[in-house]
């Protein structure tokens, strides 16, 4: 029922003129804005919405049992139905430490234990008391991991670089392309390098291959015994870690109720804790926890993740938007779009509902973005004048961490002017009034009515950063509930983990017959031939 109403309403909304809507309703901003603790302001007034739209979208959320589903997640119910798992990244940042049960057991004592283990270890690395095999303190920390075991800590390291210790260098190796590890090792000295092997499963080809290369590098220079001082692991797989030769005492565990792309808050954040220290890491957890409470307790009309989620679903499912841009006007957040790409696209890039039936609405859009103002000089052209509807999120801090440099007003001016321009556009009459040559008017006209959210953060601190990431996690959750998809599995990613295995054996052993399609066969043959020629030169 709600879907028929929304589909009808979408036809009306196509005719909305946002510029007029603002002229006719002086309260539009007041009505369509909400804030989190005076720290994060969400202005969603420049969206293709009316009062009626919001009422209907909230009705959709109600009918999808969003409230009950938020509670189910936070209470540890096994909402990841295809993998029969609870989804408890929120427990990792449960700073008021209330008990959370999975299979009748409170998970908090173990979470707190690992946090303390991380605390102790990160302090030792930071103050130089953790020594390498030759008695020297650590100078370089290399996180080896991929996907969820890389993107979160790598993005957060850049986001919180201002708060990072100066005496250590941090590197992130993810790609199985040997260039990634080779270029990193060139910058490091084995005597003073600590490797953190981050892999939930400890079976991921890329990570284990890079870890093996790093291991050989250390063993060659310092001998087998050096492993225990230069390698630690973050994983759920103790046996795998042991088999690799890492002492389980140097292992930081997490649990299957933490999804890879939601694991920044777990021991996967170890490199981040070494970088910013335990206290700031827990401030980040506290910010995320505060957003969790906001999500759980705030009425939906004032609930930031719910608002972002219902509007996101509105565009994807009813207004035909196939993409979505996230545009942080903050250099520290330059990796946020890449991080959100995984969070959003891996979670909601689904076409089957939780029931097993095909979805009836379009689900997660293609997410892209870059730090402002850089994007303005490249892909914004398409957002302003292209044929696609691209909802956007503009994000910026009111205060820069580098105020002293004195450029922040220019950045903010751009940040504020862009959504305004997208919304108002420029009419032919306005161009004529400016004396623009008649022949150029079609090219210089801007349709306007291009929607955006504006997210204004007081300042980037570990706390506000934690809240911002949790905001997006819950936005994605909200959308998943509306679409009734399982946002917590990723069979599409797992396929990739399998596929290359067969081809690899065929590449290595050229006597193996090939049974693929003609294109795949020819590609394998070409690589075989060229590499064989090289071998025999
Ligand atoms: C995340 C995905 C995926 C995963 C990587 C690494 O939600 O499951 O990105 O994080 O494939 O997996 P491992 O941590 O097991 O190595």
Coordinates of C-alpha atoms and ligand atoms in Angstrom, one line a residue:
X1 CA 0.0 0.0 0.0
X2 CA 2.7 2.5 1.1
X3 CA 4.6 1.6 -2.1
X4 CA 1.7 2.5 -4.4
X5 CA 1.3 5.8 -2.5
X6 CA 5.0 6.5 -2.7
X7 CA 5.1 5.7 -6.4
X8 CA 2.2 8.1 -7.0
X9 CA 3.8 10.7 -4.9
X10 CA 7.0 10.4 -6.8
X11 CA 5.1 11.6 -10.0
X12 CA 4.0 14.7 -8.2
X13 CA 7.5 15.4 -6.7
X14 CA 9.0 15.4 -10.2
X15 CA 7.3 18.7 -10.6
X16 CA 8.7 20.3 -7.4
X17 CA 10.7 23.5 -7.9
X18 CA 13.0 23.7 -5.0
X19 CA 13.8 27.4 -5.5
X20 CA 10.1 28.2 -5.3
X21 CA 9.6 25.9 -2.3
X22 CA 12.2 27.9 -0.4
X23 CA 10.6 31.2 -1.5
X24 CA 7.1 30.0 -0.4
X25 CA 8.2 28.5 2.9
X26 CA 10.5 30.6 5.0
X27 CA 10.7 27.7 7.5
X28 CA 11.9 25.1 5.1
X29 CA 15.4 24.9 6.7
X30 CA 14.0 24.8 10.2
X31 CA 11.6 22.1 9.2
X32 CA 14.1 20.0 7.3
X33 CA 17.1 20.0 9.5
X34 CA 18.2 18.1 12.6
X35 CA 21.2 17.9 14.8
X36 CA 23.2 15.6 16.9
X37 CA 24.4 17.0 20.2
X38 CA 25.1 20.4 18.7
X39 CA 28.1 18.7 17.0
X40 CA 26.7 17.6 13.7
X41 CA 24.0 19.6 11.8
X42 CA 22.1 17.8 9.0
X43 CA 20.4 20.2 6.6
X44 CA 18.2 18.1 4.3
X45 CA 16.1 21.0 3.1
X46 CA 17.6 21.0 -0.4
X47 CA 16.1 17.6 -1.2
X48 CA 13.3 16.7 -3.5
X49 CA 10.8 16.4 -0.6
X50 CA 7.8 18.0 0.9
X51 CA 6.0 17.5 4.2
X52 CA 4.0 14.8 2.5
X53 CA 7.1 13.1 1.3
X54 CA 8.6 12.9 4.8
X55 CA 5.3 11.6 6.2
X56 CA 5.2 8.9 3.6
X57 CA 8.8 7.9 4.0
X58 CA 8.4 7.7 7.8
X59 CA 5.4 5.6 7.2
X60 CA 7.5 3.3 5.1
X61 CA 10.0 3.0 7.9
X62 CA 7.3 2.2 10.3
X63 CA 5.8 -0.5 8.1
X64 CA 9.2 -2.0 7.6
X65 CA 9.5 -2.2 11.4
X66 CA 12.6 -0.1 11.5
X67 CA 12.3 0.6 15.3
X68 CA 12.0 -3.1 16.1
X69 CA 14.9 -4.0 13.8
X70 CA 17.2 -1.4 15.3
X71 CA 16.5 -2.9 18.7
X72 CA 17.0 -6.4 17.4
X73 CA 20.5 -5.5 16.0
X74 CA 21.6 -3.8 19.2
X75 CA 20.4 -6.6 21.4
X76 CA 22.4 -9.2 19.6
X77 CA 19.7 -11.0 17.7
X78 CA 21.0 -13.0 14.7
X79 CA 19.8 -10.6 12.1
X80 CA 22.4 -11.7 9.6
X81 CA 20.2 -14.5 8.6
X82 CA 22.1 -16.0 5.7
X83 CA 25.2 -16.5 7.9
X84 CA 23.2 -17.0 11.2
X85 CA 25.1 -14.3 13.0
X86 CA 24.5 -11.4 15.3
X87 CA 25.6 -8.0 14.1
X88 CA 27.2 -6.3 17.0
X89 CA 29.7 -3.6 15.9
X90 CA 27.7 -1.4 18.3
X91 CA 28.8 -3.7 21.2
X92 CA 32.5 -2.8 20.4
X93 CA 31.7 0.8 21.3
X94 CA 29.2 0.2 24.1
X95 CA 30.9 2.6 26.4
X96 CA 28.3 2.4 29.1
X97 CA 29.1 -1.3 29.2
X98 CA 25.6 -2.6 29.5
X99 CA 25.5 -6.4 29.0
X100 CA 24.7 -7.6 25.5
X101 CA 24.0 -11.3 25.0
X102 CA 24.7 -13.6 22.2
X103 CA 23.6 -17.2 22.7
X104 CA 23.0 -16.4 26.3
X105 CA 26.5 -15.1 26.9
X106 CA 27.4 -11.4 27.7
X107 CA 29.9 -10.4 25.0
X108 CA 31.1 -7.3 26.9
X109 CA 33.8 -8.9 29.2
X110 CA 35.7 -10.3 26.1
X111 CA 35.3 -7.0 24.2
X112 CA 36.7 -5.1 27.2
X113 CA 39.6 -7.6 27.6
X114 CA 40.7 -7.2 24.0
X115 CA 40.5 -3.5 24.3
X116 CA 42.8 -3.6 27.3
X117 CA 45.1 -5.9 25.5
X118 CA 45.2 -3.4 22.6
X119 CA 45.7 -0.6 25.2
X120 CA 48.7 -2.3 26.8
X121 CA 50.3 -3.2 23.4
X122 CA 49.7 0.2 21.7
X123 CA 51.2 2.0 24.7
X124 CA 54.4 -0.2 24.5
X125 CA 54.8 0.5 20.8
X126 CA 54.1 4.2 21.2
X127 CA 56.5 4.7 24.2
X128 CA 59.3 2.6 22.6
X129 CA 59.3 -0.2 25.2
X130 CA 58.2 -2.8 22.6
X131 CA 61.5 -3.8 21.1
X132 CA 62.3 -5.6 17.9
X133 CA 64.6 -8.7 17.8
X134 CA 67.7 -6.5 17.9
X135 CA 66.5 -4.4 20.8
X136 CA 65.4 -1.4 18.8
X137 CA 62.1 0.4 19.2
X138 CA 59.5 0.4 16.4
X139 CA 59.6 3.2 13.8
X140 CA 57.3 1.8 11.2
X141 CA 53.9 0.0 11.6
X142 CA 52.6 -1.9 8.5
X143 CA 49.0 -3.0 8.5
X144 CA 48.6 -5.9 6.0
X145 CA 44.9 -6.5 5.3
X146 CA 42.3 -6.0 2.6
X147 CA 38.7 -4.8 2.3
X148 CA 37.2 -4.4 5.7
X149 CA 40.6 -5.2 7.3
X150 CA 42.2 -2.3 5.5
X151 CA 39.8 0.4 4.4
X152 CA 38.6 1.4 7.9
X153 CA 41.9 1.8 9.6
X154 CA 43.5 3.4 6.5
X155 CA 40.7 5.9 6.2
X156 CA 40.6 6.6 9.9
X157 CA 44.4 7.1 10.0
X158 CA 44.1 9.9 7.5
X159 CA 41.0 11.3 9.1
X160 CA 42.7 11.6 12.5
X161 CA 46.2 12.3 11.2
X162 CA 46.2 15.5 13.2
X163 CA 46.0 13.5 16.4
X164 CA 48.6 10.9 15.4
X165 CA 52.0 10.4 17.1
X166 CA 54.9 11.9 15.2
X167 CA 57.5 9.4 16.0
X168 CA 56.0 6.5 14.1
X169 CA 55.3 6.0 10.4
X170 CA 52.2 4.0 9.3
X171 CA 51.8 2.0 6.1
X172 CA 48.9 0.0 4.7
X173 CA 49.4 -2.9 2.3
X174 CA 46.4 -4.4 0.7
X175 CA 46.8 -5.2 -3.0
X176 CA 48.1 -8.7 -4.0
X177 CA 50.1 -6.8 -6.7
X178 CA 53.6 -7.3 -5.3
X179 CA 54.3 -3.7 -6.0
X180 CA 52.3 -2.6 -2.9
X181 CA 54.4 -4.6 -0.4
X182 CA 57.7 -4.1 -2.4
X183 CA 57.3 -0.3 -2.3
X184 CA 56.4 -0.3 1.3
X185 CA 59.3 -2.5 2.3
X186 CA 61.7 -0.2 0.5
X187 CA 60.8 2.5 3.1
X188 CA 61.3 0.2 6.1
X189 CA 64.1 -1.3 8.2
X190 CA 63.3 -4.8 9.3
X191 CA 64.9 -4.2 12.7
X192 CA 62.3 -1.4 13.5
X193 CA 59.2 -2.6 11.6
X194 CA 56.1 -4.1 13.2
X195 CA 53.7 -5.9 10.9
X196 CA 50.0 -6.2 11.9
X197 CA 48.4 -9.0 9.9
X198 CA 44.7 -8.1 9.9
X199 CA 42.4 -10.8 8.6
X200 CA 39.1 -11.9 10.1
X201 CA 39.3 -15.3 8.4
X202 CA 43.1 -15.5 8.1
X203 CA 42.5 -17.3 4.8
X204 CA 42.4 -14.3 2.4
X205 CA 44.8 -14.8 -0.5
X206 CA 46.0 -11.3 -0.8
X207 CA 46.7 -10.8 2.9
X208 CA 48.4 -14.1 3.5
X209 CA 50.5 -13.6 0.4
X210 CA 51.6 -10.2 1.4
X211 CA 52.2 -11.4 5.0
X212 CA 54.3 -14.3 3.7
X213 CA 56.4 -11.8 1.7
X214 CA 56.9 -9.6 4.7
X215 CA 57.7 -12.7 6.8
X216 CA 60.4 -13.8 4.3
X217 CA 61.9 -10.3 4.4
X218 CA 62.1 -10.3 8.1
X219 CA 63.4 -13.9 8.4
X220 CA 66.0 -13.3 5.7
X221 CA 67.4 -10.3 7.6
X222 CA 66.9 -11.2 11.2
X223 CA 66.2 -15.0 11.4
X224 CA 63.1 -17.0 12.3
X225 CA 63.1 -16.0 15.9
X226 CA 62.4 -12.4 15.0
X227 CA 58.9 -13.2 14.0
X228 CA 57.5 -13.0 17.5
X229 CA 58.8 -9.4 17.9
X230 CA 57.8 -8.2 14.5
X231 CA 54.5 -9.8 13.8
X232 CA 51.1 -9.5 15.5
X233 CA 47.8 -10.7 14.2
X234 CA 44.2 -9.5 14.3
X235 CA 41.8 -12.3 13.5
X236 CA 39.0 -14.6 14.6
X237 CA 41.1 -17.6 13.5
X238 CA 43.6 -18.7 16.2
X239 CA 44.6 -21.9 14.3
X240 CA 45.4 -20.0 11.1
X241 CA 47.5 -17.4 13.1
X242 CA 49.4 -20.2 14.8
X243 CA 50.0 -22.0 11.5
X244 CA 51.5 -18.8 10.1
X245 CA 54.0 -18.8 13.0
X246 CA 52.6 -15.9 15.0
X247 CA 52.6 -16.5 18.8
X248 CA 48.9 -16.5 19.9
X249 CA 49.9 -14.2 22.7
X250 CA 50.5 -11.6 20.0
X251 CA 47.1 -12.1 18.6
X252 CA 44.1 -9.8 19.1
X253 CA 40.9 -11.5 18.5
X254 CA 37.5 -10.4 17.4
X255 CA 34.3 -12.3 16.7
X256 CA 32.0 -13.4 13.9
X257 CA 29.4 -10.9 15.0
X258 CA 31.7 -8.2 13.6
X259 CA 31.4 -7.8 9.9
X260 CA 34.6 -6.9 8.0
X261 CA 33.3 -3.5 6.8
X262 CA 32.1 -2.8 10.4
X263 CA 35.4 -3.8 12.1
X264 CA 37.2 -0.5 12.5
X265 CA 36.0 -0.4 16.1
X266 CA 37.5 -3.9 16.9
X267 CA 41.1 -4.9 17.1
X268 CA 41.2 -4.2 13.3
X269 CA 41.6 -0.7 14.6
X270 CA 44.9 -1.7 16.3
X271 CA 47.1 0.4 13.9
X272 CA 44.8 3.3 14.6
X273 CA 45.1 2.9 18.4
X274 CA 48.9 2.8 18.0
X275 CA 48.6 6.0 16.0
X276 CA 46.3 8.1 18.1
X277 CA 46.6 6.4 21.5
X278 CA 44.1 4.5 23.6
X279 CA 42.4 7.6 25.0
X280 CA 41.6 9.1 21.7
X281 CA 40.6 5.7 20.3
X282 CA 38.1 5.4 23.1
X283 CA 36.8 8.9 22.4
X284 CA 36.1 7.7 18.9
X285 CA 34.2 4.8 20.3
X286 CA 32.3 7.2 22.5
X287 CA 31.3 9.3 19.6
X288 CA 30.0 6.2 17.7
X289 CA 28.3 5.0 20.9
X290 CA 26.5 8.4 21.3
X291 CA 25.3 8.1 17.6
X292 CA 24.1 4.5 18.4
X293 CA 22.0 5.9 21.2
X294 CA 20.7 8.7 19.0
X295 CA 19.7 6.1 16.4
X296 CA 18.0 3.9 19.0
X297 CA 16.3 6.6 21.0
X298 CA 15.6 9.7 19.0
X299 CA 12.2 10.0 17.3
X300 CA 12.6 9.3 13.6
X301 CA 11.7 12.9 12.6
X302 CA 14.8 14.1 14.4
X303 CA 17.0 11.0 13.9
X304 CA 19.9 11.7 11.6
X305 CA 20.6 8.2 10.3
X306 CA 16.9 7.5 9.7
X307 CA 16.5 10.8 7.8
X308 CA 19.5 10.1 5.6
X309 CA 18.4 6.5 5.1
X310 CA 14.8 7.2 4.1
X311 CA 15.8 10.0 1.8
X312 CA 18.5 7.8 0.2
X313 CA 16.0 5.0 -0.4
X314 CA 13.5 7.6 -1.8
X315 CA 16.0 8.6 -4.5
X316 CA 17.2 5.0 -5.3
X317 CA 13.8 3.4 -5.3
X318 CA 11.3 6.0 -6.5
X319 CA 13.2 8.8 -8.3
X320 CA 15.5 6.6 -10.4
X321 CA 18.8 7.8 -9.0
X322 CA 21.4 5.2 -9.7
X323 CA 24.3 6.9 -8.1
X324 CA 25.1 9.0 -5.1
X325 CA 28.0 11.3 -4.3
X326 CA 29.7 11.9 -1.0
X327 CA 31.8 15.1 -1.0
X328 CA 33.8 15.8 2.1
X329 CA 35.2 19.3 2.2
X330 CA 38.0 18.3 4.5
X331 CA 41.3 16.9 3.3
X332 CA 41.5 14.7 6.4
X333 CA 38.4 12.9 5.2
X334 CA 39.7 12.4 1.6
X335 CA 39.4 8.6 1.9
X336 CA 35.8 8.7 3.3
X337 CA 34.2 8.1 -0.2
X338 CA 36.3 5.0 -0.7
X339 CA 35.4 3.7 2.7
X340 CA 31.7 4.4 2.3
X341 CA 31.8 2.8 -1.1
X342 CA 32.5 -0.5 0.6
X343 CA 30.1 0.2 3.5
X344 CA 27.2 1.1 1.3
X345 CA 27.7 -0.9 -1.9
X346 CA 28.8 -4.2 -0.2
X347 CA 26.0 -3.9 2.3
X348 CA 23.1 -2.9 0.1
X349 CA 24.3 -4.0 -3.4
X350 CA 21.7 -6.8 -3.2
X351 CA 18.8 -7.9 -5.4
X352 CA 17.3 -10.5 -3.2
X353 CA 15.2 -9.8 -0.1
X354 CA 15.7 -11.6 3.2
X355 CA 12.8 -13.8 2.2
X356 CA 14.8 -15.1 -0.8
X357 CA 12.5 -13.4 -3.2
X358 CA 13.8 -10.8 -5.7
X359 CA 13.5 -7.2 -4.6
X360 CA 10.8 -5.2 -6.2
X361 CA 12.5 -1.8 -5.8
X362 CA 15.9 -0.6 -6.9
X363 CA 18.4 -0.9 -4.0
X364 CA 21.8 0.5 -3.2
X365 CA 23.2 3.1 -5.7
X366 CA 26.7 3.5 -7.0
X367 CA 28.6 5.6 -4.5
X368 CA 31.4 7.9 -5.5
X369 CA 33.1 11.0 -4.4
X370 CA 36.3 13.0 -3.6
X371 CA 37.4 15.7 -1.3
X372 CA 36.2 19.2 -2.1
X373 CA 37.2 21.4 -3.7
X374 CA 39.1 19.0 -5.9
X375 CA 36.0 17.3 -7.3
X376 CA 34.7 20.7 -8.4
X377 CA 37.4 20.8 -11.0
X378 CA 36.5 17.4 -12.5
X379 CA 33.3 15.5 -12.1
X380 CA 31.0 18.2 -10.7
X381 CA 30.2 19.2 -14.3
X382 CA 28.1 16.1 -14.6
X383 CA 26.3 16.7 -11.3
X384 CA 25.4 20.2 -12.3
X385 CA 24.5 19.8 -16.0
X386 CA 24.5 16.1 -16.8
X387 CA 21.4 14.0 -17.5
X388 CA 21.5 11.9 -14.3
X389 CA 19.9 12.6 -11.0
X390 CA 22.8 12.4 -8.5
X391 CA 21.9 13.1 -4.9
X392 CA 24.9 14.4 -2.9
X393 CA 26.1 14.7 0.6
X394 CA 28.3 17.7 1.3
X395 CA 30.3 17.3 4.6
X396 CA 32.6 19.9 6.2
X397 CA 33.8 21.0 9.6
X398 CA 33.0 24.6 10.8
X399 CA 36.5 24.9 12.3
X400 CA 39.6 23.6 10.6
X401 CA 42.3 21.9 12.6
X402 CA 44.7 24.1 10.6
X403 CA 42.9 27.5 11.2
X404 CA 46.3 29.1 11.4
X405 CA 46.9 28.6 7.7
X406 CA 43.9 30.9 7.1
X407 CA 42.3 29.2 4.2
X408 CA 39.2 27.7 5.8
X409 CA 36.8 30.4 4.8
X410 CA 37.5 29.8 1.2
X411 CA 36.9 26.1 1.6
X412 CA 33.6 26.8 3.5
X413 CA 32.5 29.3 0.9
X414 CA 32.8 26.6 -1.8
X415 CA 31.1 24.0 0.4
X416 CA 28.1 26.3 0.9
X417 CA 27.9 27.7 -2.6
X418 CA 27.9 24.3 -4.4
X419 CA 24.7 22.9 -2.9
X420 CA 23.1 26.3 -3.3
X421 CA 24.0 26.4 -7.0
X422 CA 22.8 22.8 -7.5
X423 CA 19.5 23.7 -6.0
X424 CA 18.8 27.1 -7.6
X425 CA 20.4 26.6 -11.0
X426 CA 20.4 29.5 -13.4
X427 CA 17.6 30.3 -15.8
X428 CA 17.8 31.6 -19.3
X429 CA 16.2 34.9 -18.2
X430 CA 18.9 35.4 -15.5
X431 CA 21.6 34.8 -18.1
X432 CA 19.9 37.3 -20.5
X433 CA 19.8 39.9 -17.8
X434 CA 23.5 39.4 -17.3
X435 CA 24.0 40.1 -21.0
X436 CA 25.0 36.5 -22.0
X437 CA 25.2 36.0 -25.8
X438 CA 21.8 34.3 -26.8
X439 CA 23.7 31.5 -28.7
X440 CA 25.4 30.5 -25.4
X441 CA 22.3 30.5 -23.3
X442 CA 21.4 26.8 -23.7
X443 CA 24.9 25.8 -22.7
X444 CA 25.1 28.1 -19.7
X445 CA 21.7 27.3 -18.3
X446 CA 21.5 25.2 -15.1
X447 CA 18.3 23.4 -14.4
X448 CA 18.7 23.5 -10.6
X449 CA 16.5 21.2 -8.5
X450 CA 19.5 19.0 -8.0
X451 CA 19.3 17.6 -4.4
X452 CA 21.8 17.5 -1.6
X453 CA 22.3 17.0 2.1
X454 CA 24.7 19.3 3.9
X455 CA 26.4 17.9 7.0
X456 CA 28.2 20.5 9.1
X457 CA 30.5 19.1 11.8
X458 CA 31.7 21.4 14.5
X459 CA 35.3 20.1 14.2
X460 CA 37.0 16.8 13.3
X461 CA 37.8 15.2 16.6
X462 CA 38.0 11.5 17.4
X463 CA 34.5 11.9 18.9
X464 CA 32.8 13.6 16.0
X465 CA 34.6 11.3 13.6
X466 CA 33.3 8.2 15.4
X467 CA 29.8 9.7 15.4
X468 CA 30.0 10.5 11.6
X469 CA 31.0 7.0 10.7
X470 CA 28.3 5.5 12.9
X471 CA 25.9 7.9 11.2
X472 CA 26.6 6.4 7.8
X473 CA 26.6 2.8 9.2
X474 CA 23.1 3.3 10.5
X475 CA 22.0 5.1 7.3
X476 CA 23.0 2.0 5.4
X477 CA 21.2 -0.1 8.0
X478 CA 18.0 2.0 7.6
X479 CA 18.0 1.5 3.8
X480 CA 18.6 -2.2 4.2
X481 CA 15.6 -2.5 6.4
X482 CA 13.4 -0.5 4.0
X483 CA 14.5 -2.8 1.1
X484 CA 14.3 -5.9 3.3
X485 CA 17.8 -7.0 2.2
X486 CA 20.5 -8.6 4.4
X487 CA 23.0 -5.7 4.7
X488 CA 25.5 -8.0 6.5
X489 CA 26.5 -10.7 4.0
X490 CA 28.6 -10.3 0.9
X491 CA 28.5 -13.4 -1.2
X492 CA 29.4 -11.3 -4.2
X493 CA 32.8 -10.6 -2.6
X494 CA 33.3 -14.2 -1.7
X495 CA 32.9 -15.3 -5.3
X496 CA 36.0 -13.3 -6.2
X497 CA 37.9 -15.1 -3.5
X498 CA 37.1 -18.4 -5.3
X499 CA 37.3 -17.6 -9.0
X500 CA 41.0 -16.7 -9.3
X501 CA 42.1 -20.0 -7.8
X502 CA 41.4 -22.1 -10.9
X503 CA 42.9 -19.6 -13.2
X504 CA 46.0 -19.4 -11.1
X505 CA 46.8 -23.1 -11.4
X506 CA 46.2 -22.9 -15.1
X507 CA 48.6 -19.9 -15.4
X508 CA 51.3 -21.6 -13.5
X509 CA 51.0 -25.0 -15.2
X510 CA 50.8 -24.5 -18.9
X511 CA 50.2 -28.2 -19.6
X512 CA 46.7 -27.9 -18.1
X513 CA 43.9 -28.0 -20.6
X514 CA 41.7 -24.9 -20.7
X515 CA 37.9 -25.3 -20.7
X516 CA 36.7 -21.7 -20.4
X517 CA 35.0 -19.6 -23.1
X518 CA 37.2 -18.6 -26.0
X519 CA 37.9 -15.1 -24.6
X520 CA 39.1 -16.5 -21.2
X521 CA 41.1 -19.3 -22.9
X522 CA 42.8 -16.8 -25.2
X523 CA 43.7 -14.4 -22.4
X524 CA 45.3 -17.3 -20.4
X525 CA 47.1 -18.5 -23.5
X526 CA 48.5 -15.1 -24.3
X527 CA 49.8 -14.6 -20.7
X528 CA 51.3 -18.1 -20.7
X529 CA 53.1 -17.5 -24.0
X530 CA 54.4 -14.1 -23.2
X531 CA 55.6 -15.1 -19.7
X532 CA 57.2 -18.3 -21.1
X533 CA 59.1 -16.3 -23.7
X534 CA 60.4 -14.1 -20.9
X535 CA 61.4 -17.1 -18.8
X536 CA 63.5 -18.5 -21.6
X537 CA 65.2 -15.3 -22.6
Ligands
LIG1 C1 33.8 -6.9 4.4 C2 34.1 -8.0 3.5 C3 35.5 -8.0 3.0 C4 36.6 -8.5 4.0 C5 37.9 -8.8 3.2 C6 39.0 -9.3 4.1 O1 32.8 -6.8 5.0 O2 33.8 -9.2 4.1 O3 35.9 -6.7 2.5 O4 36.8 -7.6 5.0 O5 37.6 -9.7 2.2 O6 38.6 -10.4 4.7 P1 39.5 -11.0 5.9 O7 39.5 -9.9 7.0 O8 38.9 -12.3 6.3 O9 40.9 -11.1 5.4

